[in-house]
Amino acid sequence: CIALKNQEKSFPLNTDVGVLKWRFQTQDEDMMPLQINCWPNDTGSGCDVNIEYELKQTDLELHDVTILIPLPSGVGAPVVGDCDGEYNFDSRKSVLQWNLAVIDANNESGSMEFSIAGHPDDFFPVNVNFISKNSYCDLQITEVQNCSDDSPVKFSSEVVFYVDRYEIV
């Protein structure tokens, strides 16, 4: 049962009010919704980098996925080979931005390969951002009741699952 702190006040109509916020932090890789593996291979004259993603929670649908790979500054643009999705090199920030519109059960894995001058440590930490309209824990509101007489109340809800900080170090 979730209620407002002050039950004497009426619930504000036509105003977004955060009644329930949920946060999950873990170091357990099995609990991550999206697994990212980045393998830089030192070639002597630079690095060949292979980066892959795999959706671990296949009931989720991730949208606007952005995987940001730091690059060494001052060495120019990477030479990108195979790439699922799209990419963009931001020379000002020295970052390779890998964009995927949707990752879901039909598109649960993919990869990108590129080459650039640098050392294996130059490509970390990798940062990931996404949004989802499915909650991580499949939490759903089934009913809203008036606290004074338990009568049903019409309601709407919006579920947004987003990344606060998702780093691969």
Coordinates of N, CA and C in Angstrom, one line a residue:
C1 N 0.8 -1.2 0.0 CA 0.0 0.0 0.0 C 0.9 1.2 0.0
I2 N 0.7 2.1 -1.0 CA 1.5 3.3 -1.1 C 0.5 4.5 -0.9
A3 N 0.8 5.5 -0.1 CA 0.0 6.6 0.1 C 0.9 7.9 0.2
L4 N 0.2 9.0 0.0 CA 0.9 10.3 0.2 C 1.2 10.4 1.7
K5 N 2.3 11.2 2.0 CA 2.7 11.4 3.4 C 1.6 12.0 4.2
N6 N 1.0 13.1 3.6 CA -0.1 13.8 4.3 C -1.4 13.4 3.7
Q7 N -2.1 12.5 4.3 CA -3.3 12.0 3.7 C -4.5 13.0 3.9
E8 N -4.3 14.1 4.6 CA -5.3 15.1 4.8 C -5.4 15.9 3.5
K9 N -4.4 16.0 2.7 CA -4.4 16.8 1.4 C -4.9 15.9 0.3
S10 N -5.6 16.5 -0.6 CA -6.1 15.7 -1.8 C -4.9 15.5 -2.7
F11 N -5.0 14.4 -3.5 CA -4.0 14.1 -4.5 C -4.1 15.1 -5.6
P12 N -3.0 15.7 -6.0 CA -3.1 16.8 -7.1 C -3.5 16.2 -8.4
L13 N -4.5 16.8 -9.0 CA -5.0 16.3 -10.3 C -4.2 17.0 -11.4
N14 N -4.0 16.3 -12.5 CA -3.4 16.7 -13.8 C -1.9 17.2 -13.5
T15 N -1.3 16.6 -12.5 CA 0.1 17.0 -12.2 C 0.9 15.7 -12.0
D16 N 2.0 15.6 -12.6 CA 2.9 14.5 -12.4 C 3.4 14.5 -11.0
V17 N 3.2 13.4 -10.3 CA 3.7 13.3 -8.9 C 4.4 11.9 -8.8
G18 N 5.6 11.9 -8.4 CA 6.4 10.7 -8.2 C 6.0 10.1 -6.9
V19 N 5.2 9.0 -6.9 CA 4.7 8.4 -5.7 C 5.7 7.2 -5.4
L20 N 6.2 6.5 -6.4 CA 7.1 5.4 -6.2 C 8.3 5.6 -7.1
K21 N 9.5 5.6 -6.4 CA 10.7 5.6 -7.2 C 11.5 4.4 -6.7
W22 N 12.2 3.7 -7.6 CA 12.8 2.5 -7.2 C 14.2 2.5 -7.8
R23 N 15.2 2.1 -7.0 CA 16.6 2.1 -7.5 C 17.2 0.8 -7.2
F24 N 18.1 0.3 -8.2 CA 18.7 -1.0 -8.1 C 20.2 -0.8 -8.4
Q25 N 21.1 -1.2 -7.5 CA 22.5 -1.2 -7.7 C 23.1 -2.5 -7.5
T26 N 24.0 -2.9 -8.4 CA 24.6 -4.3 -8.2 C 25.9 -4.3 -8.9
Q27 N 26.7 -5.2 -8.4 CA 28.0 -5.5 -9.1 C 27.9 -6.9 -9.7
D28 N 26.7 -7.6 -9.5 CA 26.5 -8.9 -10.1 C 26.2 -8.8 -11.6
E29 N 27.1 -9.2 -12.4 CA 26.9 -9.1 -13.9 C 25.7 -9.9 -14.4
D30 N 25.3 -10.9 -13.6 CA 24.1 -11.7 -14.1 C 22.8 -10.9 -13.9
M31 N 22.8 -9.9 -13.1 CA 21.6 -9.1 -12.9 C 21.5 -7.9 -13.9
M32 N 22.6 -7.6 -14.6 CA 22.6 -6.5 -15.6 C 21.6 -6.8 -16.7
P33 N 20.8 -5.8 -17.1 CA 19.9 -6.0 -18.3 C 20.7 -6.2 -19.6
L34 N 21.8 -5.5 -19.7 CA 22.6 -5.5 -20.9 C 24.1 -5.8 -20.6
Q35 N 24.6 -6.8 -21.2 CA 26.0 -7.1 -20.9 C 26.9 -6.5 -22.1
I36 N 27.9 -5.8 -21.7 CA 28.8 -5.2 -22.7 C 30.2 -5.8 -22.5
N37 N 30.8 -6.3 -23.6 CA 32.2 -6.8 -23.6 C 33.0 -6.0 -24.5
C38 N 34.1 -5.5 -24.1 CA 35.0 -4.7 -24.9 C 36.4 -5.3 -24.9
W39 N 36.9 -5.7 -26.0 CA 38.2 -6.4 -26.1 C 39.1 -5.6 -27.0
P40 N 40.0 -4.7 -26.4 CA 41.0 -4.1 -27.3 C 42.2 -5.0 -27.4
N41 N 42.7 -5.2 -28.6 CA 43.8 -6.0 -28.9 C 45.0 -5.1 -29.4
D42 N 46.1 -5.1 -28.7 CA 47.2 -4.3 -29.0 C 47.9 -4.9 -30.2
T43 N 48.0 -4.1 -31.3 CA 48.6 -4.7 -32.6 C 50.1 -4.2 -32.7
G44 N 50.6 -3.4 -31.8 CA 51.9 -2.8 -31.9 C 51.9 -1.4 -32.5
S45 N 51.0 -1.2 -33.5 CA 50.9 0.1 -34.1 C 49.6 0.8 -33.7
G46 N 48.8 0.2 -32.8 CA 47.5 0.7 -32.3 C 46.7 -0.4 -31.7
C47 N 45.4 -0.3 -31.8 CA 44.5 -1.4 -31.3 C 43.4 -1.7 -32.2
D48 N 43.1 -3.0 -32.3 CA 41.9 -3.4 -32.9 C 40.9 -3.7 -31.8
V49 N 39.7 -3.1 -31.8 CA 38.8 -3.1 -30.7 C 37.5 -3.8 -31.2
N50 N 37.1 -4.8 -30.4 CA 35.8 -5.5 -30.7 C 35.0 -5.3 -29.5
I51 N 33.8 -4.7 -29.7 CA 32.8 -4.5 -28.6 C 31.5 -5.1 -28.9
E52 N 30.9 -5.8 -28.0 CA 29.7 -6.6 -28.2 C 28.7 -6.3 -27.1
Y53 N 27.4 -6.4 -27.4 CA 26.4 -6.3 -26.4 C 25.5 -7.6 -26.5
E54 N 24.9 -7.9 -25.3 CA 24.0 -9.0 -25.3 C 22.9 -8.7 -24.2
L55 N 21.7 -8.7 -24.7 CA 20.5 -8.5 -23.8 C 20.4 -9.7 -22.8
K56 N 20.6 -9.5 -21.6 CA 20.5 -10.6 -20.6 C 19.1 -10.7 -20.0
Q57 N 18.3 -9.7 -20.0 CA 16.9 -9.7 -19.5 C 16.0 -9.6 -20.8
T58 N 15.8 -10.7 -21.4 CA 15.1 -10.8 -22.7 C 13.7 -10.3 -22.7
D59 N 13.1 -10.1 -21.5 CA 11.7 -9.6 -21.5 C 11.7 -8.0 -21.6
L60 N 12.9 -7.4 -21.5 CA 13.0 -6.0 -21.6 C 13.1 -5.5 -23.1
E61 N 12.7 -4.3 -23.4 CA 12.8 -3.7 -24.7 C 13.5 -2.4 -24.4
L62 N 14.8 -2.3 -24.8 CA 15.6 -1.1 -24.6 C 15.6 -0.2 -25.8
H63 N 15.3 1.1 -25.6 CA 15.2 2.1 -26.7 C 16.3 3.1 -26.6
D64 N 16.7 3.7 -27.7 CA 17.7 4.8 -27.7 C 18.9 4.4 -27.0
V65 N 19.5 3.2 -27.3 CA 20.7 2.8 -26.6 C 21.9 3.5 -27.2
T66 N 22.7 4.0 -26.3 CA 23.9 4.7 -26.7 C 25.1 4.1 -25.9
I67 N 26.1 3.6 -26.6 CA 27.3 3.0 -26.0 C 28.4 3.9 -26.3
L68 N 29.0 4.6 -25.3 CA 30.1 5.6 -25.5 C 31.4 4.9 -25.1
I69 N 32.3 4.9 -26.2 CA 33.6 4.3 -26.0 C 34.6 5.4 -26.0
P70 N 35.4 5.7 -25.0 CA 36.4 6.7 -25.0 C 37.5 6.3 -25.9
L71 N 38.1 7.3 -26.6 CA 39.2 7.1 -27.5 C 40.4 8.0 -27.2
P72 N 41.6 7.6 -27.5 CA 42.7 8.5 -27.3 C 42.6 9.8 -28.1
S73 N 42.9 10.9 -27.4 CA 42.8 12.2 -28.2 C 44.0 12.4 -29.1
G74 N 43.7 13.2 -30.1 CA 44.8 13.6 -31.0 C 45.3 12.5 -32.0
V75 N 44.6 11.4 -32.1 CA 45.0 10.4 -33.1 C 44.1 10.2 -34.3
G76 N 43.1 11.0 -34.4 CA 42.2 11.0 -35.5 C 41.0 10.1 -35.3
A77 N 40.2 9.9 -36.3 CA 39.0 9.1 -36.3 C 39.4 7.6 -36.3
P78 N 38.6 6.8 -35.7 CA 38.8 5.3 -35.8 C 38.3 4.8 -37.2
V79 N 38.9 3.7 -37.6 CA 38.4 3.0 -38.8 C 37.5 1.9 -38.4
V80 N 36.2 2.1 -38.7 CA 35.2 1.2 -38.2 C 34.9 0.2 -39.3
G81 N 35.0 -1.1 -38.9 CA 34.7 -2.2 -39.8 C 33.2 -2.6 -39.7
D82 N 33.0 -3.7 -39.2 CA 31.6 -4.2 -39.0 C 30.9 -3.4 -37.8
C83 N 29.6 -3.0 -38.0 CA 28.9 -2.3 -37.0 C 27.4 -2.6 -37.1
D84 N 26.9 -3.2 -36.1 CA 25.4 -3.4 -36.0 C 24.9 -2.0 -35.5
G85 N 23.9 -1.4 -36.1 CA 23.5 -0.1 -35.7 C 24.2 1.0 -36.4
E86 N 24.3 2.1 -35.7 CA 25.0 3.3 -36.3 C 26.0 3.8 -35.3
Y87 N 27.0 4.6 -35.9 CA 28.0 5.1 -35.0 C 28.3 6.5 -35.4
N88 N 28.9 7.3 -34.5 CA 29.3 8.6 -34.7 C 30.6 8.9 -33.9
F89 N 31.6 9.5 -34.6 CA 32.8 9.9 -33.9 C 32.8 11.3 -33.5
D90 N 32.9 11.6 -32.2 CA 32.8 13.0 -31.7 C 34.3 13.4 -31.4
S91 N 34.9 14.1 -32.3 CA 36.3 14.5 -32.2 C 36.6 15.4 -31.0
R92 N 35.6 16.3 -30.7 CA 35.8 17.2 -29.6 C 35.9 16.5 -28.2
K93 N 35.1 15.4 -28.1 CA 35.1 14.7 -26.8 C 35.9 13.4 -26.9
S94 N 36.5 13.1 -28.0 CA 37.3 11.9 -28.2 C 36.5 10.7 -27.8
V95 N 35.3 10.5 -28.4 CA 34.4 9.4 -28.0 C 33.8 8.9 -29.3
L96 N 33.7 7.5 -29.3 CA 33.0 6.8 -30.4 C 31.6 6.5 -29.8
Q97 N 30.6 7.0 -30.4 CA 29.2 6.8 -30.0 C 28.5 5.8 -30.8
W98 N 28.2 4.7 -30.2 CA 27.5 3.6 -30.9 C 26.0 3.6 -30.6
N99 N 25.1 3.8 -31.6 CA 23.7 4.0 -31.3 C 22.9 2.8 -31.9
L100 N 22.0 2.4 -31.1 CA 21.1 1.3 -31.4 C 19.7 1.8 -31.1
A101 N 18.8 1.8 -32.1 CA 17.4 2.3 -31.8 C 16.7 1.4 -30.8
V102 N 16.8 0.1 -31.0 CA 16.1 -0.9 -30.1 C 16.9 -2.1 -29.9
I103 N 17.0 -2.5 -28.7 CA 17.5 -3.9 -28.4 C 16.4 -4.6 -27.6
D104 N 16.0 -5.7 -28.2 CA 15.0 -6.6 -27.6 C 15.2 -8.0 -28.0
A105 N 14.2 -8.9 -27.7 CA 14.4 -10.3 -28.0 C 14.7 -10.6 -29.4
N106 N 14.3 -9.8 -30.3 CA 14.6 -10.0 -31.8 C 15.9 -9.4 -32.2
N107 N 16.5 -8.7 -31.3 CA 17.8 -8.0 -31.7 C 18.7 -8.0 -30.4
E108 N 18.9 -9.2 -29.8 CA 19.4 -9.3 -28.5 C 21.0 -9.2 -28.4
S109 N 21.6 -9.3 -29.6 CA 23.1 -9.2 -29.5 C 23.6 -8.5 -30.8
G110 N 24.8 -7.9 -30.7 CA 25.4 -7.2 -31.8 C 26.8 -6.8 -31.5
S111 N 27.5 -6.3 -32.5 CA 28.9 -6.0 -32.3 C 29.4 -4.9 -33.2
M112 N 30.5 -4.3 -32.8 CA 31.2 -3.3 -33.6 C 32.7 -3.5 -33.5
E113 N 33.4 -3.4 -34.6 CA 34.8 -3.5 -34.6 C 35.4 -2.2 -35.2
F114 N 36.5 -1.8 -34.6 CA 37.2 -0.6 -35.1 C 38.7 -0.7 -34.8
S115 N 39.5 0.1 -35.5 CA 40.9 0.2 -35.3 C 41.3 1.6 -35.1
I116 N 42.3 1.9 -34.2 CA 42.7 3.2 -33.9 C 44.1 3.1 -33.2
A117 N 44.9 4.2 -33.3 CA 46.1 4.2 -32.5 C 45.7 4.3 -31.0
G118 N 46.5 3.7 -30.2 CA 46.2 3.8 -28.8 C 46.7 2.5 -28.0
H119 N 46.4 2.5 -26.7 CA 46.7 1.3 -25.9 C 45.4 0.8 -25.3
P120 N 45.3 -0.5 -25.0 CA 44.1 -1.1 -24.5 C 43.4 -0.4 -23.3
D121 N 44.1 0.3 -22.5 CA 43.5 1.0 -21.4 C 42.7 2.3 -21.8
D122 N 43.0 2.7 -23.0 CA 42.4 4.0 -23.5 C 40.9 3.9 -23.8
F123 N 40.4 2.7 -23.8 CA 39.0 2.5 -24.3 C 38.0 2.2 -23.1
F124 N 38.4 2.6 -21.9 CA 37.6 2.4 -20.7 C 37.6 3.7 -19.9
P125 N 36.5 4.0 -19.1 CA 35.3 3.2 -19.0 C 34.3 3.4 -20.2
V126 N 33.6 2.3 -20.5 CA 32.6 2.4 -21.5 C 31.3 2.8 -20.8
N127 N 30.6 3.7 -21.3 CA 29.3 4.2 -20.7 C 28.1 3.8 -21.5
V128 N 27.0 3.4 -20.9 CA 25.8 3.0 -21.6 C 24.6 3.7 -21.1
N129 N 23.8 4.2 -22.0 CA 22.5 4.8 -21.7 C 21.4 4.2 -22.5
F130 N 20.2 4.1 -21.9 CA 19.0 3.6 -22.6 C 17.8 4.0 -21.8
I131 N 16.6 3.9 -22.4 CA 15.4 4.0 -21.7 C 14.5 2.8 -22.1
S132 N 13.5 2.5 -21.2 CA 12.6 1.4 -21.5 C 11.3 1.8 -20.9
K133 N 10.2 1.3 -21.5 CA 8.9 1.5 -21.0 C 8.5 0.3 -20.2
N134 N 9.3 -0.7 -20.0 CA 9.1 -1.9 -19.2 C 10.0 -1.7 -17.9
S135 N 9.4 -1.9 -16.8 CA 10.2 -1.8 -15.6 C 11.1 -3.1 -15.4
Y136 N 12.2 -2.9 -14.8 CA 13.2 -4.0 -14.6 C 12.6 -5.2 -13.8
C137 N 11.7 -4.9 -12.9 CA 11.2 -5.9 -12.0 C 9.7 -6.2 -12.3
D138 N 9.2 -5.7 -13.4 CA 7.8 -6.0 -13.9 C 6.8 -5.6 -12.8
L139 N 7.1 -4.5 -12.1 CA 6.2 -3.9 -11.1 C 5.0 -3.2 -11.9
Q140 N 3.8 -3.5 -11.4 CA 2.6 -2.9 -12.1 C 1.6 -2.5 -11.0
I141 N 0.9 -1.4 -11.3 CA -0.1 -0.9 -10.4 C -1.4 -1.6 -10.9
T142 N -2.1 -2.3 -10.0 CA -3.3 -3.0 -10.4 C -4.6 -2.3 -10.0
E143 N -4.4 -1.4 -8.9 CA -5.6 -0.8 -8.4 C -5.2 0.4 -7.6
V144 N -6.1 1.5 -7.6 CA -5.9 2.6 -6.7 C -7.2 2.8 -6.0
Q145 N -7.1 3.0 -4.7 CA -8.3 3.1 -3.8 C -8.3 4.4 -3.0
N146 N -9.4 4.9 -2.7 CA -9.6 6.1 -1.8 C -9.2 5.6 -0.4
C147 N -8.4 6.3 0.3 CA -8.0 5.8 1.6 C -9.1 5.9 2.6
S148 N -10.0 6.8 2.5 CA -11.1 6.9 3.5 C -12.2 5.8 3.4
D149 N -12.5 5.4 2.1 CA -13.6 4.4 2.0 C -13.3 3.2 1.1
D150 N -12.0 3.1 0.7 CA -11.6 2.0 -0.2 C -12.3 1.9 -1.5
S151 N -12.9 2.9 -1.9 CA -13.6 2.9 -3.2 C -12.5 3.0 -4.3
P152 N -12.8 2.4 -5.5 CA -11.8 2.5 -6.6 C -11.7 3.9 -7.1
V153 N -10.5 4.3 -7.6 CA -10.2 5.6 -8.1 C -9.6 5.4 -9.5
K154 N -10.1 6.2 -10.5 CA -9.5 6.1 -11.8 C -8.1 6.6 -11.7
F155 N -7.2 6.0 -12.5 CA -5.8 6.4 -12.4 C -5.1 6.1 -13.7
S156 N -3.9 6.8 -13.9 CA -3.0 6.4 -15.0 C -1.6 6.3 -14.4
S157 N -0.8 5.6 -15.1 CA 0.6 5.4 -14.6 C 1.5 5.4 -15.8
E158 N 2.7 5.8 -15.6 CA 3.7 5.8 -16.7 C 5.0 5.1 -16.1
V159 N 5.4 4.1 -16.8 CA 6.6 3.4 -16.4 C 7.8 3.9 -17.2
V160 N 8.9 4.3 -16.6 CA 10.1 4.7 -17.3 C 11.3 4.1 -16.6
F161 N 12.0 3.3 -17.3 CA 13.2 2.7 -16.8 C 14.4 3.3 -17.5
Y162 N 15.2 4.0 -16.8 CA 16.3 4.7 -17.4 C 17.6 4.5 -16.6
V163 N 18.7 4.8 -17.3 CA 20.0 4.6 -16.7 C 20.5 5.8 -15.9
D164 N 20.9 5.7 -14.7 CA 21.5 6.8 -14.0 C 23.0 6.8 -14.2
R165 N 23.6 5.6 -14.1 CA 25.0 5.4 -14.3 C 25.3 3.9 -14.6
Y166 N 25.8 3.7 -15.8 CA 26.0 2.3 -16.3 C 27.4 2.3 -16.9
E167 N 28.4 1.8 -16.2 CA 29.8 1.9 -16.7 C 30.4 0.5 -16.7
I168 N 31.2 0.3 -17.7 CA 32.1 -0.9 -17.8 C 33.5 -0.4 -17.7
V169 N 34.1 -0.8 -16.6 CA 35.5 -0.3 -16.3 C 36.5 -1.4 -16.5

